Amino acid sequence: NMSLKSLGRFLHENPFVILLGALLIMMLGAPFAPHIGRIFFRDSKDASLAPFILILTVGAAWAIWPTAKNRALTIVLGGLMLALLYLSTVFVQQQSFVAIHLVGQSLFLGYVIAVVMRDVFEAPIVDGNILCGAACLYLLVGVLMGFLYCLVEMFLPGAFTVTNLDGRPTQTSLVVNPGWLVYFSFTTLTSVGFGDILPTSEITRSLSAFEAVVGQIMVVVMMARLVGLHVAQISSGTKKKIVLETEDKK
């Protein structure tokens, strides 16, 4: 089937498209995570982020596989993350499994960020795949910080407070609603800050301020890099349309 063959070639040549899709699913689905938990995990919200983390892990491994200097490490880390995800989902009441999984996922995302950053900043030309990679880099930081917030809340209960529309604090537990902390991370990264979730400890306030600053710096640095690279393409006569497509090679 030519359409499936073309799609396969497209995804092979533009691996960051898969990762970007997985990150968008994580970003958009995180606020609905408690409802996902009720549907798929026997009325339990504790493992509500598991489907989104599974999609993200597979998407990340796919994206960095073509350019990873150590592909064996990518396989090992990806497999280990899936194993930890399974254990933290099956034994969700064992906080030690959940904590180990969050630490592992944070380290894995750090590795993915390093690989994507190298690909984006060392790219010889700007094409659609590199633009998707730059977007992935930004969103990966949001997910990583969300996982770190979950870890802090797990070991320091009350480090975040959920408020009502009138500003009064609620008794909502963010340990069993981790998607809300991923949502909080993205609102902090983009400096939106709706105020419905508040950092109430010194460490969470510091991390939130750090993430907000990093988010702004990343936009400036990546824009400067991509624009400079595109200008260099034009100056060197290697201008190429920035599109996502595949061409049949004869």
Short mmCIF file of C-alpha atoms in Angstrom, two decimals:
data_model
loop_
_atom_site.label_atom_id
_atom_site.label_comp_id
_atom_site.label_asym_id
_atom_site.label_seq_id
_atom_site.Cartn_x
_atom_site.Cartn_y
_atom_site.Cartn_z
CA ASN A 1 0.00 0.00 0.00
CA MET A 2 1.61 3.24 -1.18
CA SER A 3 -0.14 5.41 1.40
CA LEU A 4 1.17 3.32 4.31
CA LYS A 5 4.60 3.20 2.71
CA SER A 6 4.62 6.97 2.30
CA LEU A 7 3.46 7.45 5.89
CA GLY A 8 6.21 5.15 7.14
CA ARG A 9 8.84 7.03 5.15
CA PHE A 10 7.44 10.35 6.40
CA LEU A 11 7.65 9.29 10.05
CA HIS A 12 11.13 7.85 9.50
CA GLU A 13 12.38 11.12 7.99
CA ASN A 14 10.56 13.31 10.54
CA PRO A 15 10.84 11.48 13.88
CA PHE A 16 10.24 14.62 15.93
CA VAL A 17 6.67 14.72 14.59
CA ILE A 18 5.90 11.61 16.66
CA LEU A 19 7.44 13.11 19.78
CA LEU A 20 5.61 16.41 19.28
CA GLY A 21 2.32 14.55 18.95
CA ALA A 22 3.02 12.59 22.15
CA LEU A 23 3.89 15.79 24.03
CA LEU A 24 0.73 17.53 22.84
CA ILE A 25 -1.32 14.55 24.01
CA MET A 26 0.38 14.78 27.41
CA MET A 27 -0.15 18.55 27.65
CA LEU A 28 -3.79 18.49 26.57
CA GLY A 29 -4.68 15.28 28.42
CA ALA A 30 -3.05 16.00 31.79
CA PRO A 31 -5.99 18.03 33.20
CA PHE A 32 -8.32 15.13 32.30
CA ALA A 33 -6.06 12.53 33.92
CA PRO A 34 -8.31 11.94 36.98
CA HIS A 35 -11.21 11.03 34.68
CA ILE A 36 -8.92 8.69 32.73
CA GLY A 37 -8.01 6.98 36.01
CA ARG A 38 -11.65 6.39 36.91
CA ILE A 39 -12.35 4.81 33.52
CA PHE A 40 -9.31 2.56 33.06
CA PHE A 41 -8.04 1.84 36.56
CA ARG A 42 -11.07 0.61 38.52
CA ASP A 43 -12.14 3.97 39.85
CA SER A 44 -8.61 4.77 40.97
CA LYS A 45 -7.01 8.07 40.01
CA ASP A 46 -3.57 7.13 41.30
CA ALA A 47 -2.37 5.72 37.96
CA SER A 48 -4.20 8.30 35.85
CA LEU A 49 -1.12 9.57 34.01
CA ALA A 50 0.04 6.09 32.97
CA PRO A 51 -1.47 6.11 29.44
CA PHE A 52 0.05 9.51 28.67
CA ILE A 53 3.46 8.53 30.05
CA LEU A 54 3.39 5.34 27.97
CA ILE A 55 2.72 7.31 24.77
CA LEU A 56 5.40 9.84 25.65
CA THR A 57 8.04 7.20 26.45
CA VAL A 58 7.48 5.35 23.18
CA GLY A 59 7.39 8.61 21.21
CA ALA A 60 10.60 9.86 22.82
CA ALA A 61 12.46 6.62 22.13
CA TRP A 62 11.29 6.70 18.50
CA ALA A 63 12.37 10.32 18.04
CA ILE A 64 15.92 10.01 19.37
CA TRP A 65 16.66 6.55 17.93
CA PRO A 66 17.91 7.77 14.50
CA THR A 67 20.47 10.22 15.94
CA ALA A 68 21.33 8.78 19.36
CA LYS A 69 25.08 8.15 19.62
CA ASN A 70 24.43 5.18 21.88
CA ARG A 71 21.39 3.31 20.59
CA ALA A 72 21.87 0.49 23.08
CA LEU A 73 21.47 3.03 25.89
CA THR A 74 18.26 4.29 24.28
CA ILE A 75 16.84 0.75 24.18
CA VAL A 76 17.86 0.02 27.76
CA LEU A 77 16.49 3.29 29.13
CA GLY A 78 13.26 3.04 27.17
CA GLY A 79 12.69 -0.55 28.26
CA LEU A 80 13.52 0.29 31.86
CA MET A 81 11.04 3.18 31.85
CA LEU A 82 8.28 0.93 30.51
CA ALA A 83 9.06 -1.65 33.21
CA LEU A 84 8.97 1.02 35.93
CA LEU A 85 5.74 2.40 34.50
CA TYR A 86 4.19 -1.07 34.70
CA LEU A 87 5.34 -1.61 38.29
CA SER A 88 4.20 1.84 39.44
CA THR A 89 0.78 1.21 37.84
CA VAL A 90 0.26 -2.31 39.22
CA PHE A 91 1.62 -1.44 42.67
CA VAL A 92 0.26 2.09 42.68
CA GLN A 93 -0.31 2.06 46.45
CA GLN A 94 3.42 1.47 47.00
CA GLN A 95 4.78 4.99 46.97
CA SER A 96 8.34 3.71 46.63
CA PHE A 97 7.58 2.29 43.17
CA VAL A 98 5.92 5.54 42.11
CA ALA A 99 8.85 7.60 43.39
CA ILE A 100 11.43 5.40 41.64
CA HIS A 101 9.43 5.64 38.43
CA LEU A 102 9.25 9.44 38.63
CA VAL A 103 12.99 9.67 39.24
CA GLY A 104 13.66 7.31 36.33
CA GLN A 105 11.34 9.21 34.01
CA SER A 106 13.00 12.49 34.97
CA LEU A 107 16.44 11.08 34.15
CA PHE A 108 15.15 9.61 30.89
CA LEU A 109 13.59 12.92 29.86
CA GLY A 110 16.85 14.66 30.73
CA TYR A 111 18.64 12.30 28.33
CA VAL A 112 16.01 12.90 25.64
CA ILE A 113 16.33 16.67 26.09
CA ALA A 114 20.11 16.43 25.66
CA VAL A 115 19.77 14.43 22.41
CA VAL A 116 17.06 16.71 20.99
CA MET A 117 19.01 19.82 21.93
CA ARG A 118 22.10 18.50 20.14
CA ASP A 119 20.07 17.70 17.03
CA VAL A 120 18.39 21.10 16.95
CA PHE A 121 21.48 23.21 17.61
CA GLU A 122 23.82 21.19 15.40
CA ALA A 123 21.42 20.88 12.46
CA PRO A 124 23.01 22.02 9.16
CA ILE A 125 19.66 23.26 7.79
CA VAL A 126 16.26 24.23 9.14
CA ASP A 127 13.47 21.95 7.95
CA GLY A 128 10.10 20.90 9.31
CA ASN A 129 11.60 18.15 11.44
CA ILE A 130 14.00 20.55 13.15
CA LEU A 131 11.19 23.00 13.83
CA CYS A 132 9.23 20.18 15.46
CA GLY A 133 12.35 19.30 17.44
CA ALA A 134 12.60 22.86 18.76
CA ALA A 135 8.95 22.73 19.84
CA CYS A 136 9.58 19.34 21.48
CA LEU A 137 12.51 20.74 23.42
CA TYR A 138 10.32 23.43 24.93
CA LEU A 139 7.49 21.05 25.83
CA LEU A 140 9.86 18.41 27.22
CA VAL A 141 11.03 20.89 29.84
CA GLY A 142 7.41 21.40 30.86
CA VAL A 143 6.84 17.66 31.34
CA LEU A 144 10.15 17.21 33.16
CA MET A 145 9.35 19.97 35.62
CA GLY A 146 5.88 18.50 36.11
CA PHE A 147 7.45 15.19 37.15
CA LEU A 148 9.78 17.00 39.53
CA TYR A 149 6.81 18.82 41.08
CA CYS A 150 5.12 15.43 41.58
CA LEU A 151 8.21 14.18 43.41
CA VAL A 152 8.31 17.23 45.66
CA GLU A 153 4.61 16.92 46.48
CA MET A 154 5.07 13.23 47.26
CA PHE A 155 7.83 13.85 49.80
CA LEU A 156 6.53 17.22 51.03
CA PRO A 157 2.72 16.97 51.09
CA GLY A 158 1.15 20.42 50.90
CA ALA A 159 3.99 21.89 48.83
CA PHE A 160 1.24 22.98 46.41
CA THR A 161 -2.25 24.24 47.17
CA VAL A 162 -5.29 24.06 44.89
CA THR A 163 -7.67 27.01 45.27
CA ASN A 164 -11.34 27.58 44.47
CA LEU A 165 -12.58 30.30 42.16
CA ASP A 166 -12.91 32.57 45.19
CA GLY A 167 -9.26 31.99 46.10
CA ARG A 168 -9.90 29.73 49.08
CA PRO A 169 -7.71 26.62 49.41
CA THR A 170 -9.25 23.19 48.85
CA GLN A 171 -8.38 19.81 50.30
CA THR A 172 -7.52 18.34 46.88
CA SER A 173 -4.61 15.90 47.03
CA LEU A 174 -2.17 16.44 44.19
CA VAL A 175 -0.43 13.14 44.93
CA VAL A 176 -3.42 11.32 43.43
CA ASN A 177 -3.95 14.04 40.80
CA PRO A 178 -0.45 14.31 39.26
CA GLY A 179 -1.86 15.56 35.96
CA TRP A 180 -2.69 18.83 37.65
CA LEU A 181 0.97 19.39 38.44
CA VAL A 182 1.90 18.76 34.79
CA TYR A 183 -0.77 21.32 33.89
CA PHE A 184 0.69 23.71 36.49
CA SER A 185 4.14 23.19 34.98
CA PHE A 186 3.00 24.27 31.51
CA THR A 187 1.21 27.34 32.83
CA THR A 188 4.40 28.26 34.69
CA LEU A 189 6.68 27.56 31.72
CA THR A 190 4.61 29.88 29.53
CA SER A 191 4.29 32.47 32.34
CA VAL A 192 0.49 32.28 32.24
CA GLY A 193 0.01 31.48 35.92
CA PHE A 194 -3.77 31.24 36.40
CA GLY A 195 -3.38 31.07 40.18
CA ASP A 196 -5.56 27.98 40.66
CA ILE A 197 -2.53 26.02 41.89
CA LEU A 198 -0.07 27.78 44.17
CA PRO A 199 3.45 26.77 45.27
CA THR A 200 3.40 27.07 49.06
CA SER A 201 6.87 25.88 50.07
CA GLU A 202 10.30 27.38 49.54
CA ILE A 203 11.49 24.66 47.16
CA THR A 204 8.38 24.76 44.96
CA ARG A 205 8.52 28.55 44.76
CA SER A 206 12.16 28.38 43.72
CA LEU A 207 11.48 25.68 41.12
CA SER A 208 8.52 27.62 39.73
CA ALA A 209 10.55 30.79 39.37
CA PHE A 210 13.38 28.82 37.76
CA GLU A 211 11.02 27.20 35.26
CA ALA A 212 9.42 30.52 34.32
CA VAL A 213 12.82 32.08 33.61
CA VAL A 214 14.06 29.03 31.68
CA GLY A 215 10.91 29.07 29.57
CA GLN A 216 11.54 32.65 28.43
CA ILE A 217 15.24 32.07 27.82
CA MET A 218 14.53 28.99 25.72
CA VAL A 219 12.19 30.91 23.42
CA VAL A 220 14.79 33.64 22.86
CA VAL A 221 17.72 31.26 22.35
CA MET A 222 15.90 28.88 20.03
CA MET A 223 14.45 31.69 17.94
CA ALA A 224 17.91 33.25 17.59
CA ARG A 225 19.45 29.91 16.63
CA LEU A 226 16.79 28.94 14.09
CA VAL A 227 16.62 32.39 12.49
CA GLY A 228 20.42 32.59 12.31
CA LEU A 229 20.60 29.14 10.75
CA HIS A 230 17.94 30.01 8.20
CA VAL A 231 19.77 33.22 7.26
CA ALA A 232 22.95 31.19 6.84
CA GLN A 233 21.08 28.83 4.51
CA ILE A 234 19.99 31.71 2.33
CA SER A 235 23.46 33.29 2.31
CA SER A 236 25.13 30.02 1.34
CA GLY A 237 22.66 29.29 -1.43
CA THR A 238 21.25 26.18 0.28
CA LYS A 239 17.82 27.64 0.89
CA LYS A 240 15.22 24.94 1.38
CA LYS A 241 11.49 25.16 1.93
CA ILE A 242 10.57 24.52 5.53
CA VAL A 243 7.95 21.86 4.95
CA LEU A 244 7.16 18.41 6.23
CA GLU A 245 7.17 16.13 3.22
CA THR A 246 8.80 13.13 1.65
CA GLU A 247 9.91 12.81 -1.93
CA ASP A 248 10.05 9.64 -3.94
CA LYS A 249 13.63 8.99 -4.92
CA LYS A 250 14.03 7.57 -8.41
#
